[in-house]
mmCIF file of C-alpha atoms and ligand atoms in Angstrom:
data_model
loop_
_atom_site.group_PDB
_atom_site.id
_atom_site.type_symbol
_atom_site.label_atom_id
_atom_site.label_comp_id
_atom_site.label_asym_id
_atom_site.label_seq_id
_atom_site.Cartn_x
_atom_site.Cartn_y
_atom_site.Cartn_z
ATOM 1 C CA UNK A 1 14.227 161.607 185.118
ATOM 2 C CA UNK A 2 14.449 162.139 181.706
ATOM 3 C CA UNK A 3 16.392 159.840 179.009
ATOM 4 C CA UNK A 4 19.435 161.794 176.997
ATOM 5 C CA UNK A 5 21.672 161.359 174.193
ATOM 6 C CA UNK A 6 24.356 162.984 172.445
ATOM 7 C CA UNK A 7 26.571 162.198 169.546
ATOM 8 C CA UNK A 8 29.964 163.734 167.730
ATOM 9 C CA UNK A 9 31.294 162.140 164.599
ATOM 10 C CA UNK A 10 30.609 161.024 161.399
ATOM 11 C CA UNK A 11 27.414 162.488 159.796
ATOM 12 C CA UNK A 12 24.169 160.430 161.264
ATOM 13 C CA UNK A 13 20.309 160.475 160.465
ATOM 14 C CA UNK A 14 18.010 161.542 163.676
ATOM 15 C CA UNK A 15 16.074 158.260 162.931
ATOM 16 C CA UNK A 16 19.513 156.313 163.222
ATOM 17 C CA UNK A 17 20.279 157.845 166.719
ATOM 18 C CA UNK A 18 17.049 158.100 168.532
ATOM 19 C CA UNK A 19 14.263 155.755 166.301
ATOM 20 C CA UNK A 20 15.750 152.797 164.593
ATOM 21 C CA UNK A 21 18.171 151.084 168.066
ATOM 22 C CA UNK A 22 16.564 149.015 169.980
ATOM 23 C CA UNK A 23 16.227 150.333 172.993
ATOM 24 C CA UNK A 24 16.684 153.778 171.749
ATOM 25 C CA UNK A 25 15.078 156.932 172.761
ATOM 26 C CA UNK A 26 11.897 155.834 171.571
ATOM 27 C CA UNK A 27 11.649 152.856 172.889
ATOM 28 C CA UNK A 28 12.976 154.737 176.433
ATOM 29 C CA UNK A 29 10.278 157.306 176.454
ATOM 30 C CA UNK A 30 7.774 153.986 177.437
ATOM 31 C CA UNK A 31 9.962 151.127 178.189
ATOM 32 C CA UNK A 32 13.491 152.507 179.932
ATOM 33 C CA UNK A 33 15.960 150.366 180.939
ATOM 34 C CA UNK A 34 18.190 151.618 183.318
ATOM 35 C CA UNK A 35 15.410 154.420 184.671
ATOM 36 C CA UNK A 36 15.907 155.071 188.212
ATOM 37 C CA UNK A 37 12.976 157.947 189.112
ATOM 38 C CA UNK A 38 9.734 157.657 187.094
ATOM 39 C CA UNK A 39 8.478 155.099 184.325
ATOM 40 C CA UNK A 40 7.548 157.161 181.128
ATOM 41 C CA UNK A 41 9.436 159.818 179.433
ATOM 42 C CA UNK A 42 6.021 160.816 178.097
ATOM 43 C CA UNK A 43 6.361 164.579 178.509
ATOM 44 C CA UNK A 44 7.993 165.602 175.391
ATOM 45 C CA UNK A 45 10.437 165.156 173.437
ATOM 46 C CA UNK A 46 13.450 167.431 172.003
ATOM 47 C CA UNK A 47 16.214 167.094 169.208
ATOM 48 C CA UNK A 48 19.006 169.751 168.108
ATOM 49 C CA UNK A 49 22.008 169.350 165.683
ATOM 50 C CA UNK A 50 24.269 171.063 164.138
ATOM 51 C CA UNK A 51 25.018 171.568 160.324
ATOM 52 C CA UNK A 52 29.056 172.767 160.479
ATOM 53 C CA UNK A 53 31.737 171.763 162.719
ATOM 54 C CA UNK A 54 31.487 174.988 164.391
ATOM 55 C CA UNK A 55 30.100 178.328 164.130
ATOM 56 C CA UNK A 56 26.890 177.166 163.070
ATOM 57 C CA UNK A 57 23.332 178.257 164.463
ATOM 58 C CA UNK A 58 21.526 175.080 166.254
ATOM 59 C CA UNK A 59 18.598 173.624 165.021
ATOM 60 C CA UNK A 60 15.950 172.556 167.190
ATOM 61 C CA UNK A 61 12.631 170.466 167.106
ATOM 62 C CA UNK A 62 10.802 169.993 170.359
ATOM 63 C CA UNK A 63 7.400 168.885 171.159
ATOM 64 C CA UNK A 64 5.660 168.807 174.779
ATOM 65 C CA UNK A 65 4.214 165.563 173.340
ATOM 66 C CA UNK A 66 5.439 161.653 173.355
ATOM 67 C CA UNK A 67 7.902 160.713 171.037
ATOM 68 C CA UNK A 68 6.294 157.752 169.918
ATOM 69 C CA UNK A 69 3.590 158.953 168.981
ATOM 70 C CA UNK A 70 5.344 161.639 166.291
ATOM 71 C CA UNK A 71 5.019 160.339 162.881
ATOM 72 C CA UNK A 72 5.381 163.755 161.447
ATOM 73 C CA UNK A 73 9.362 163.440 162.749
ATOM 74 C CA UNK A 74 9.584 159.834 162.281
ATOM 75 C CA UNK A 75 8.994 160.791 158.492
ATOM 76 C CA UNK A 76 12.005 163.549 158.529
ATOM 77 C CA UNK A 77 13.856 161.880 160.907
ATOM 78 C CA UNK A 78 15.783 159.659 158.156
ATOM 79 C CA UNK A 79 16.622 162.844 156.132
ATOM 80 C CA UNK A 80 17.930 164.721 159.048
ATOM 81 C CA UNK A 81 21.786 164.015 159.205
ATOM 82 C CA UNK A 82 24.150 165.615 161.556
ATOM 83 C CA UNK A 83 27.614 165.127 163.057
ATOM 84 C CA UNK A 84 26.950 166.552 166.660
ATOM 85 C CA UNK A 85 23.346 165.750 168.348
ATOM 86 C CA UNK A 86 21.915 166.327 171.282
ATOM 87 C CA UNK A 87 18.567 164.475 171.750
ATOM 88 C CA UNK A 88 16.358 163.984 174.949
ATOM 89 C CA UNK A 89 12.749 162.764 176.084
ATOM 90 C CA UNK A 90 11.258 164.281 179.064
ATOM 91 C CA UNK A 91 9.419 163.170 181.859
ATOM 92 C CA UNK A 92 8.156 166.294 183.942
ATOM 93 C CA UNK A 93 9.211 166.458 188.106
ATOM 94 C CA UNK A 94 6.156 167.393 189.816
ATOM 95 C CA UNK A 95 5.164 170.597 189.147
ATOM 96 C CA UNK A 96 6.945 171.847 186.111
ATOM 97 C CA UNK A 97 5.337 172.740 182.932
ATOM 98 C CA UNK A 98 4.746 170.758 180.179
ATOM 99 C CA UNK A 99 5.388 172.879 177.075
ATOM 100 C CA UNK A 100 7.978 172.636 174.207
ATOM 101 C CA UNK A 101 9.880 175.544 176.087
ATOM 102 C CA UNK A 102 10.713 173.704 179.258
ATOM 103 C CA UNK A 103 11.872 170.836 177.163
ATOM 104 C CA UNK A 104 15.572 169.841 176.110
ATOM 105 C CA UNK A 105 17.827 170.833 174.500
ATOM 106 C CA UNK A 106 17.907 174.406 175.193
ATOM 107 C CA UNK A 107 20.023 176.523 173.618
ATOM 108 C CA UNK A 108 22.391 179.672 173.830
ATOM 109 C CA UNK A 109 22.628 179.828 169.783
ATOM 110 C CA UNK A 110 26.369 177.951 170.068
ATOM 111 C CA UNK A 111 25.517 175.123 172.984
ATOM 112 C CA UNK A 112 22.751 172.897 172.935
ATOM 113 C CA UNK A 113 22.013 171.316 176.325
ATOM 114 C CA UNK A 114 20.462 168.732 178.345
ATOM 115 C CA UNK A 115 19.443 168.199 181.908
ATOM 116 C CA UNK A 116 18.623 164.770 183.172
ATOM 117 C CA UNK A 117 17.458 165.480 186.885
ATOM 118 C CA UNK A 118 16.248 167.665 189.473
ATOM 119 C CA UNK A 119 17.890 171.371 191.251
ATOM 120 C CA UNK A 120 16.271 173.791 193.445
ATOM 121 C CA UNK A 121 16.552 177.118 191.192
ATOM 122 C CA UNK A 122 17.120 179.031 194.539
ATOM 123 C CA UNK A 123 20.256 177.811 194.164
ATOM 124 C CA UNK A 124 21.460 178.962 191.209
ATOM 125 C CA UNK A 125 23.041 182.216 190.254
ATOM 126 C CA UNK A 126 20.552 184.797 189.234
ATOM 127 C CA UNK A 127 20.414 184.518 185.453
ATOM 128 C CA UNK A 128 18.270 186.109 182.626
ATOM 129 C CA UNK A 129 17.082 184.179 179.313
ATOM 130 C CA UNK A 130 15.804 181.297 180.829
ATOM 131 C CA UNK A 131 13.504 179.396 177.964
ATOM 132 C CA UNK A 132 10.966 178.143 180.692
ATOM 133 C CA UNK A 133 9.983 178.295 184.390
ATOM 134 C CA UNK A 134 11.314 174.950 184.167
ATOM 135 C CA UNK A 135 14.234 173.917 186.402
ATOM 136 C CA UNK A 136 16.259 173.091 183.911
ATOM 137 C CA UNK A 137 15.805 175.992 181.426
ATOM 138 C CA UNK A 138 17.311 178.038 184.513
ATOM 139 C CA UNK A 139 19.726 175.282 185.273
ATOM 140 C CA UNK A 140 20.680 175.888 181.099
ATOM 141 C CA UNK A 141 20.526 179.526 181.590
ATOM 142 C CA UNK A 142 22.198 179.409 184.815
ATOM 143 C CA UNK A 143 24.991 177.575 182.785
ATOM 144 C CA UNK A 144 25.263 179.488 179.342
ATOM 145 C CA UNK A 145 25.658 182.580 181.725
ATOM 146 C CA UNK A 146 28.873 181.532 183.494
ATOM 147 C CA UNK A 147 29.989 179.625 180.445
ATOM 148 C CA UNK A 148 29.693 175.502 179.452
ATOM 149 C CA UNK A 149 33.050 175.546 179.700
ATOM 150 C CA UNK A 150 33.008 175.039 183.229
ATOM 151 C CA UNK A 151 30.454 172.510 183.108
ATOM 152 C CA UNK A 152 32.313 170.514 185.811
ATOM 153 C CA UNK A 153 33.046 173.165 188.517
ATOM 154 C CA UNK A 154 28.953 174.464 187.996
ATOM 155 C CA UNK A 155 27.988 171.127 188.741
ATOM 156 C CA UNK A 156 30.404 170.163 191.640
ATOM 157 C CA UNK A 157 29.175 173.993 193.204
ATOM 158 C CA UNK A 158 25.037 173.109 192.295
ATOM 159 C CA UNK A 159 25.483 170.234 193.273
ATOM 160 C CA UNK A 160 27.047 170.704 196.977
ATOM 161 C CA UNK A 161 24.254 174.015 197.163
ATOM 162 C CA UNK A 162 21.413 171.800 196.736
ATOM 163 C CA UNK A 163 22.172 167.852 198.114
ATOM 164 C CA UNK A 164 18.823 166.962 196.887
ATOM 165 C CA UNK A 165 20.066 167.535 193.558
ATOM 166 C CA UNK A 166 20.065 165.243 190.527
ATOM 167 C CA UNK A 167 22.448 166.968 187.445
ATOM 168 C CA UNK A 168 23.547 164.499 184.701
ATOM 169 C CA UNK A 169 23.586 167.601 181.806
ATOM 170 C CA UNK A 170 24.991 167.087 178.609
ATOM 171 C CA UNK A 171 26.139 169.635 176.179
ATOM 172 C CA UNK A 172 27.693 170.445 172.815
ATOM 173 C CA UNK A 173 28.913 172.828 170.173
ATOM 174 C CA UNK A 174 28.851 171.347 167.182
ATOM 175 C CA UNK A 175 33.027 169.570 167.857
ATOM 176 C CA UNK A 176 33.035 169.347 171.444
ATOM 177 C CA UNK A 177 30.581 166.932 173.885
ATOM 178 C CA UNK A 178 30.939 167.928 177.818
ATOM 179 C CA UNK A 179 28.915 165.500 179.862
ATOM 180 C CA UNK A 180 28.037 164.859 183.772
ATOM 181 C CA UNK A 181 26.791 162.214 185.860
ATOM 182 C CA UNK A 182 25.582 163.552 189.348
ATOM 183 C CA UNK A 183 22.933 161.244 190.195
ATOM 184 C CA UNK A 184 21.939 159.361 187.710
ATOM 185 C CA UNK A 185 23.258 156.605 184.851
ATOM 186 C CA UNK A 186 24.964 157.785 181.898
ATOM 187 C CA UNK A 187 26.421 155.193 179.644
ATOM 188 C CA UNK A 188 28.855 155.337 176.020
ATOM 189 C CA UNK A 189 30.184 154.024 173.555
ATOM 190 C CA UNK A 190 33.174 155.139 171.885
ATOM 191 C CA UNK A 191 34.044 153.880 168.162
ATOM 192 C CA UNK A 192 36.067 154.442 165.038
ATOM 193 C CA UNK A 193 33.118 156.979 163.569
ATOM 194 C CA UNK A 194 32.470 158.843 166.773
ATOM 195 C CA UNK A 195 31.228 158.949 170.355
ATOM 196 C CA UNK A 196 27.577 158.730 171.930
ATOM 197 C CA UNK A 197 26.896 159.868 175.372
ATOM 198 C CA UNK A 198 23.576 158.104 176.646
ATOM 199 C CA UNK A 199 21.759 157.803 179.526
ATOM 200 C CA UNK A 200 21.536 154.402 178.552
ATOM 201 C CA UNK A 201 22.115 152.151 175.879
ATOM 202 C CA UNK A 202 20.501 152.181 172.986
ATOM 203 C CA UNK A 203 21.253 148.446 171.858
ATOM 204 C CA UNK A 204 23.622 145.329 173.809
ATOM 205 C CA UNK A 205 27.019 145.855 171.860
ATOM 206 C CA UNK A 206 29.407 144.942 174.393
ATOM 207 C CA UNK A 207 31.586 148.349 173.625
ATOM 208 C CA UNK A 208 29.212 150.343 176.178
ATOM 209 C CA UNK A 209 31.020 151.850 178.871
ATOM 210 C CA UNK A 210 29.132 153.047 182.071
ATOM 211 C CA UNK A 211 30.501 156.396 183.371
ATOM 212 C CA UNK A 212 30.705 156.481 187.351
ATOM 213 C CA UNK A 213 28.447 158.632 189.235
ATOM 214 C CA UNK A 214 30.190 162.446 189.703
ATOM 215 C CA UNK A 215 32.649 162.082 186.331
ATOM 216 C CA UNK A 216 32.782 164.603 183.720
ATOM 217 C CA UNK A 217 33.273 163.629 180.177
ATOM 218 C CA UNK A 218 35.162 165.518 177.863
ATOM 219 C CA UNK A 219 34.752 164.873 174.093
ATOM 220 C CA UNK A 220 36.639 166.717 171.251
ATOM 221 C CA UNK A 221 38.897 165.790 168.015
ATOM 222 C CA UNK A 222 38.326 162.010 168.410
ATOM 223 C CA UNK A 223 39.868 162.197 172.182
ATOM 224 C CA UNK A 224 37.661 161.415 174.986
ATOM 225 C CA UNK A 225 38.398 162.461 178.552
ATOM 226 C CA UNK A 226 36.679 160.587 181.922
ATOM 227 C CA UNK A 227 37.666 163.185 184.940
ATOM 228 C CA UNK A 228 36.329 163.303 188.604
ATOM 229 C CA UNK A 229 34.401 166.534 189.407
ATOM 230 C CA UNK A 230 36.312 168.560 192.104
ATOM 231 C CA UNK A 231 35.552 168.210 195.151
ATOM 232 C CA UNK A 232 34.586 164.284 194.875
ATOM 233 C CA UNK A 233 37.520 162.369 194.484
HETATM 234 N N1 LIG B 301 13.455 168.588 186.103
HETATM 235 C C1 LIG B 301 13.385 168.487 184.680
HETATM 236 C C2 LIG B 301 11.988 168.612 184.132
HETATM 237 O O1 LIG B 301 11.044 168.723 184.861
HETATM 238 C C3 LIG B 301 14.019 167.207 184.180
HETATM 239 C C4 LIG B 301 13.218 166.032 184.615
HETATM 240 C C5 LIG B 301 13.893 164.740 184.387
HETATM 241 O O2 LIG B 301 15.103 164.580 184.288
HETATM 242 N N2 LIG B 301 13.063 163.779 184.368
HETATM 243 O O3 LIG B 301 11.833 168.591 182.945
#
């Protein structure tokens, strides 16, 4: 299982979100906390933002190699300042590539998204534009085809077509964060400046929430919604 992380508010530096916390996502790609399948998150590494509200094209920087050892971004990181990030380090289920392409976040040039888990493609909806052979570039592509608005009802209907599946995805647009857990931790933290979505902590302040297992999380405009997925209550 990967590690993920997303944030909406005030403007913040890449390094501030995913290098400098203490248990952040560089410290999770080798020593996660809360991990529940696998012990590295040493198959790549991905980070996208946005520059305006909305509207705006976003940018990516992925790399099929460990985040900790990336001094080239750990340079840029501090310089790179956004208000909606979506950030993840990967490690690979068994037979998936490991190339930038079947890394998150993947994009449909307004979402970025995130998959932390596992689906059997057969049992998604036939979909074009898939990034990678990777289940969750066709889980993404799967997703930006019947719209990310939905995110909750995809995941309730992947989820009950495929009971092996794991689908904590995460996703924004540059104002709005959709989140769910199905399977796996997902933790946040919601204060004056903003909202981050995690799949863990990234440091002990006592304001971290965890987010129960089939919830979807609905962030826009400062307001932050905690919902069951259909079909679970
Ligand atoms: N199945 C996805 C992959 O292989 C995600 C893996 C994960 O969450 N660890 O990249």
């Amino acid at each position: 299982m990967c590690r993920h992380l997303a944030w909406l508010g005030r403007p913040r530096s890449l390094a501030e979100l995913m290098l400098e916390p203490p248990h952040g996502l560089v410290v999770q790609s080798y020593a996660p906390r809360r991990q529940k399948h696998g012990l590295l998150n040493a198959d790549g590494w991905g980070a996208g933002f946005f520059d305006l509200p909305e509207g705006s094209v976003p940018r990516r920087w992925r790399s099929p190699a460990p985040l900790w050892g990336d001094a080239s971004f750990a340079s840029v990181a501090p310089v790179l300042t956004s208000h909606c990030v979506v950030a993840a380090v990967r490690s690979a289920t068994v037979g998936m590539p490991i190339e930038a392409s079947a890394t998150a976040p993947f994009t449909d040039g307004h979402w970025l998204l995130s998959h932390n888990g596992v689906v059997d493609t057969a049992v998604l909806p036939t979909c074009s534009g898939a990034e990678s052979v990777c289940d969750s570039a066709i889980l993404a592509a799967s997703i930006f085809t019947r719209g990310v608005e939905a995110l909750g009802e995809l995941v309730a209907e992947f989820g009950a077509a495929d009971p092996n599946a794991r689908l904590n995805v995460l996703a924004a647009n540059g104002s709005r964060l959709l989140a769910t857990t199905w399977g796996d931790s997902l933790s946040m933290l919601h204060g004056a400046d903003g909202v981050v979505l995690a799949s863990e902590p990234y440091d002990d302040d006592p304001r971290w929430v965890d987010i129960p297992d089939r919830h979807l999380v609905d962030a826009h405009g400062g307001e932050v919604s905690v919902t069951a997925l259909e079909g679970t209550r």
